[in-house]
Short mmCIF file of N, CA and C in Angstrom, two decimals:
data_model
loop_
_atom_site.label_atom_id
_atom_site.label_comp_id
_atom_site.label_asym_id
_atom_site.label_seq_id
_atom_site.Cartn_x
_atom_site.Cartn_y
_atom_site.Cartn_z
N UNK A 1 40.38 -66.29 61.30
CA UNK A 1 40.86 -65.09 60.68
C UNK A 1 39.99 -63.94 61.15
N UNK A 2 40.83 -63.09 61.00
CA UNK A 2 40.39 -62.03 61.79
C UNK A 2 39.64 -60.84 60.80
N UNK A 3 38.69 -59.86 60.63
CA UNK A 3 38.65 -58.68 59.40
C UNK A 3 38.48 -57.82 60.51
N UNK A 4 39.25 -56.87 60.10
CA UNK A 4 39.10 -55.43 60.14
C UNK A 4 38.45 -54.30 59.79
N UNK A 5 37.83 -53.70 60.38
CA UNK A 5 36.53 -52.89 59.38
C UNK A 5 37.26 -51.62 59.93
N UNK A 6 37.73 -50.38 59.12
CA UNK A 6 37.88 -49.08 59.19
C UNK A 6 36.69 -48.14 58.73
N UNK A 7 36.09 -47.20 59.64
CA UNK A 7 35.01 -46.32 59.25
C UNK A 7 35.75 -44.73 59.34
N UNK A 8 35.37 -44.19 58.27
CA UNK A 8 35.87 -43.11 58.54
C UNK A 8 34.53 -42.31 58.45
N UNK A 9 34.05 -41.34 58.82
CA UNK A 9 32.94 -40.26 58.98
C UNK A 9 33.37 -39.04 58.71
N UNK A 10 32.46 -38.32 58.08
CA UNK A 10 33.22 -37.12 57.74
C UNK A 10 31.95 -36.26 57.84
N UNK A 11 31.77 -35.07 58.85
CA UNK A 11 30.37 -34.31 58.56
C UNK A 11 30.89 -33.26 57.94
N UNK A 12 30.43 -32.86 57.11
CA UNK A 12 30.67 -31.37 56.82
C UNK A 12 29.36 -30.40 57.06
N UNK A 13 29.71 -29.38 57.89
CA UNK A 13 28.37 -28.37 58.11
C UNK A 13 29.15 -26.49 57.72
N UNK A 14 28.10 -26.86 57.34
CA UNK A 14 28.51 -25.41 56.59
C UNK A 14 27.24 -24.38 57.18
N UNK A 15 27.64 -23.44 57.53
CA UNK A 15 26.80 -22.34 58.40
C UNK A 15 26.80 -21.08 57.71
N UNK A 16 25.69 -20.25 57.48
CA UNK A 16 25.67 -19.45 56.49
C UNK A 16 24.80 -18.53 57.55
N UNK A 17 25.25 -17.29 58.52
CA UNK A 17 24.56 -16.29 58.92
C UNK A 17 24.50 -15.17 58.27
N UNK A 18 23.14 -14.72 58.36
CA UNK A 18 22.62 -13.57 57.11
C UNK A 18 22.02 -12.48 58.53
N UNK A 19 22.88 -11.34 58.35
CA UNK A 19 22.18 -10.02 59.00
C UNK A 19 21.84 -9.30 58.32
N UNK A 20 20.89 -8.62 58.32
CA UNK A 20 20.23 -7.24 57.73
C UNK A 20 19.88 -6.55 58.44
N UNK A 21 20.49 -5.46 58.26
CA UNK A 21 20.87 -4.12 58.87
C UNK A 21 19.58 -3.60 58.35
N UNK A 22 18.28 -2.74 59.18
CA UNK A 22 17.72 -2.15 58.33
C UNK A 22 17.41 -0.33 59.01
N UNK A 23 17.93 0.25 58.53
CA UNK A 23 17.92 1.90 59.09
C UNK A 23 16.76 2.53 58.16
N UNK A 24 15.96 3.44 59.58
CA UNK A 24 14.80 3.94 59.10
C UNK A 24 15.19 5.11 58.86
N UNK A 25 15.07 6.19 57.84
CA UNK A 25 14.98 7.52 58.17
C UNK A 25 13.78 8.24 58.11
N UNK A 26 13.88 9.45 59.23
CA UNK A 26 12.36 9.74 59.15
C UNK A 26 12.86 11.11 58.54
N UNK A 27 12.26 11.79 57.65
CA UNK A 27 12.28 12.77 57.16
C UNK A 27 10.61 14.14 57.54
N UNK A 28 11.55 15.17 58.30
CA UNK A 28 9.88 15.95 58.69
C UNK A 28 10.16 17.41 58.15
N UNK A 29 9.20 17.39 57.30
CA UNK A 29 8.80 19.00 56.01
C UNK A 29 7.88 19.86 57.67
N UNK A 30 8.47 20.97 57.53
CA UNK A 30 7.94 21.49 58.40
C UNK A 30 7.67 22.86 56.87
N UNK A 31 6.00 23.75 57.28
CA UNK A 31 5.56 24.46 56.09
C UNK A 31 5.43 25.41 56.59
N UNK A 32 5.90 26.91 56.68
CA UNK A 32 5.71 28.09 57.14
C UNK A 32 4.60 28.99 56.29
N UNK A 33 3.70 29.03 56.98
CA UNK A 33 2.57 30.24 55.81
C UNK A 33 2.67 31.49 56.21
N UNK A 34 2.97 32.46 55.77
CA UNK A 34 2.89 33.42 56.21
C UNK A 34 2.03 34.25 55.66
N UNK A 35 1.30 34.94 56.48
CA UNK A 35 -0.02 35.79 55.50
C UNK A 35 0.15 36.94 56.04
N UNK A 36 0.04 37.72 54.85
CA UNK A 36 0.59 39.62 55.29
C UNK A 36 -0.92 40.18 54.68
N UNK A 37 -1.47 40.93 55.88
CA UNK A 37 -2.78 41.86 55.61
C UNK A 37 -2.76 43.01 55.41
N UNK A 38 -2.63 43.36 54.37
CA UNK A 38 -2.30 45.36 54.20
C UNK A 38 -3.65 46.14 54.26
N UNK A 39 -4.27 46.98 54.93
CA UNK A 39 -5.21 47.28 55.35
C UNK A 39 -5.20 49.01 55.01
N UNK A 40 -5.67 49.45 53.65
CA UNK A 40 -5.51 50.82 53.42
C UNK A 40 -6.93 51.70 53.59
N UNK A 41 -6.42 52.38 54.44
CA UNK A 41 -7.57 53.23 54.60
C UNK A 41 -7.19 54.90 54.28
N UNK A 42 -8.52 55.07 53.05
CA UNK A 42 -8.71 56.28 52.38
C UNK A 42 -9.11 57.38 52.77
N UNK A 43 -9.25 58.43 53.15
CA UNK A 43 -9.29 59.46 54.35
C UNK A 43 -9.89 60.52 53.12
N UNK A 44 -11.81 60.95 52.63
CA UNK A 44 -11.77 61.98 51.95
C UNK A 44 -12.17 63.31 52.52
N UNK A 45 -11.68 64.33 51.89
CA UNK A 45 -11.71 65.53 52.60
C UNK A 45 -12.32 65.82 51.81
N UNK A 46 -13.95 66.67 52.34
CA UNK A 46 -14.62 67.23 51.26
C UNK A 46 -14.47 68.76 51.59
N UNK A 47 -14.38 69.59 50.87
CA UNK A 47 -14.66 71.09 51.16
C UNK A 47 -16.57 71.86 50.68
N UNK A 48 -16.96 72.14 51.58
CA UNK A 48 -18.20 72.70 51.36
C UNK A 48 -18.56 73.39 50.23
N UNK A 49 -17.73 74.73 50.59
CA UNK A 49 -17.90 75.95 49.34
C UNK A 49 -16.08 75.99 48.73
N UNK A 50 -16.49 75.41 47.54
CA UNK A 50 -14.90 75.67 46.68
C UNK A 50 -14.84 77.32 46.58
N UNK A 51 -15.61 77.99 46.47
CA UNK A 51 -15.41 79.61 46.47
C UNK A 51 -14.85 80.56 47.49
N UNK A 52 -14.13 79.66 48.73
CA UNK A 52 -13.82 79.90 50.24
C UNK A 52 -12.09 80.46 49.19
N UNK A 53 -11.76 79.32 48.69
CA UNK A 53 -10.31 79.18 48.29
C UNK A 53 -10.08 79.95 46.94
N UNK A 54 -10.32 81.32 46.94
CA UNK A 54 -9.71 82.07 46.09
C UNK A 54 -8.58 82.59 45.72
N UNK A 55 -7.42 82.17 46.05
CA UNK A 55 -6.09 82.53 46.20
C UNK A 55 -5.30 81.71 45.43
N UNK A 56 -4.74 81.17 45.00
CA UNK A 56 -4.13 79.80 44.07
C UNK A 56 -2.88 79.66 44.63
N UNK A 57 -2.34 80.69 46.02
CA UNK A 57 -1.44 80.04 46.92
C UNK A 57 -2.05 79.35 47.70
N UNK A 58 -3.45 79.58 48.62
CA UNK A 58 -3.44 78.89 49.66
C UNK A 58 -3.97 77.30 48.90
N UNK A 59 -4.86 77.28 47.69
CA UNK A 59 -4.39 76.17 46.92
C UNK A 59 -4.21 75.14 46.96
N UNK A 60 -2.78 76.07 46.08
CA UNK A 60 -1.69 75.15 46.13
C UNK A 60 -1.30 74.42 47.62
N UNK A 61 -1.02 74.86 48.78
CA UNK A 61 -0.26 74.49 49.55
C UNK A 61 -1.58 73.57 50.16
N UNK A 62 -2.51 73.48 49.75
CA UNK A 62 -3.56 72.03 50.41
C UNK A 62 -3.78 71.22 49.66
N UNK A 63 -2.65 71.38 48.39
CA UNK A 63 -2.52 70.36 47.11
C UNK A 63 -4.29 70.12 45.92
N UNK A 64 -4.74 71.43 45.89
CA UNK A 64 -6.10 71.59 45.05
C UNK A 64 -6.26 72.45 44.01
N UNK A 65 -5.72 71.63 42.49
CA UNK A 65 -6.30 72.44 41.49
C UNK A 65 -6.95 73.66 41.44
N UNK A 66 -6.98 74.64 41.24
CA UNK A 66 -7.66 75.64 41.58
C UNK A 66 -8.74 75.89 39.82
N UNK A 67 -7.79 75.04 39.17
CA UNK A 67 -8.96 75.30 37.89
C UNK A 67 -10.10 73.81 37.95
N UNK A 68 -9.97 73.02 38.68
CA UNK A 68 -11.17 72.56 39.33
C UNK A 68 -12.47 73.36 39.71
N UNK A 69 -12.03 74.33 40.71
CA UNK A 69 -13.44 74.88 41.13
C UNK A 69 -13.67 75.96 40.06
N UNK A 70 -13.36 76.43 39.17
CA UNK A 70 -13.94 77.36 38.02
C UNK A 70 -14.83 76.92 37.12
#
């Protein structure tokens, strides 16, 4: 008598690929300073003899109190 042996095989494979994407961003702060120098220069005019300017037009028109020099 004869037996018969049947094999059956069965693989199962299972495949699991994983990508990761990874994106850099570069971020660049650029800082502008700006520095402003105002530079005032005061200019004084002295007059010698206030008793030169007796007139209270001519004075006026060099912008000088005239009840200053009294």
């Amino acid at each position: 008598m004869r037996t018969a042996t049947t094999s059956t095989s069965t693989t199962a494979t299972t495949s699991t690929t994983t990508t990761t994407t990874t994106t850099t961003t570069t971020t660049t702060t650029t800082t502008t300073t700006t520095t402003s120098t105002t530079t005032t220069t005061t200019k004084t005019i002295k007059f010698p003899h206030a008793h030169v300017y007796k007139s209270s037009a001519s004075c006026t028109m060099l912008g000088i109190d005239i009840k200053s020099f009294r």
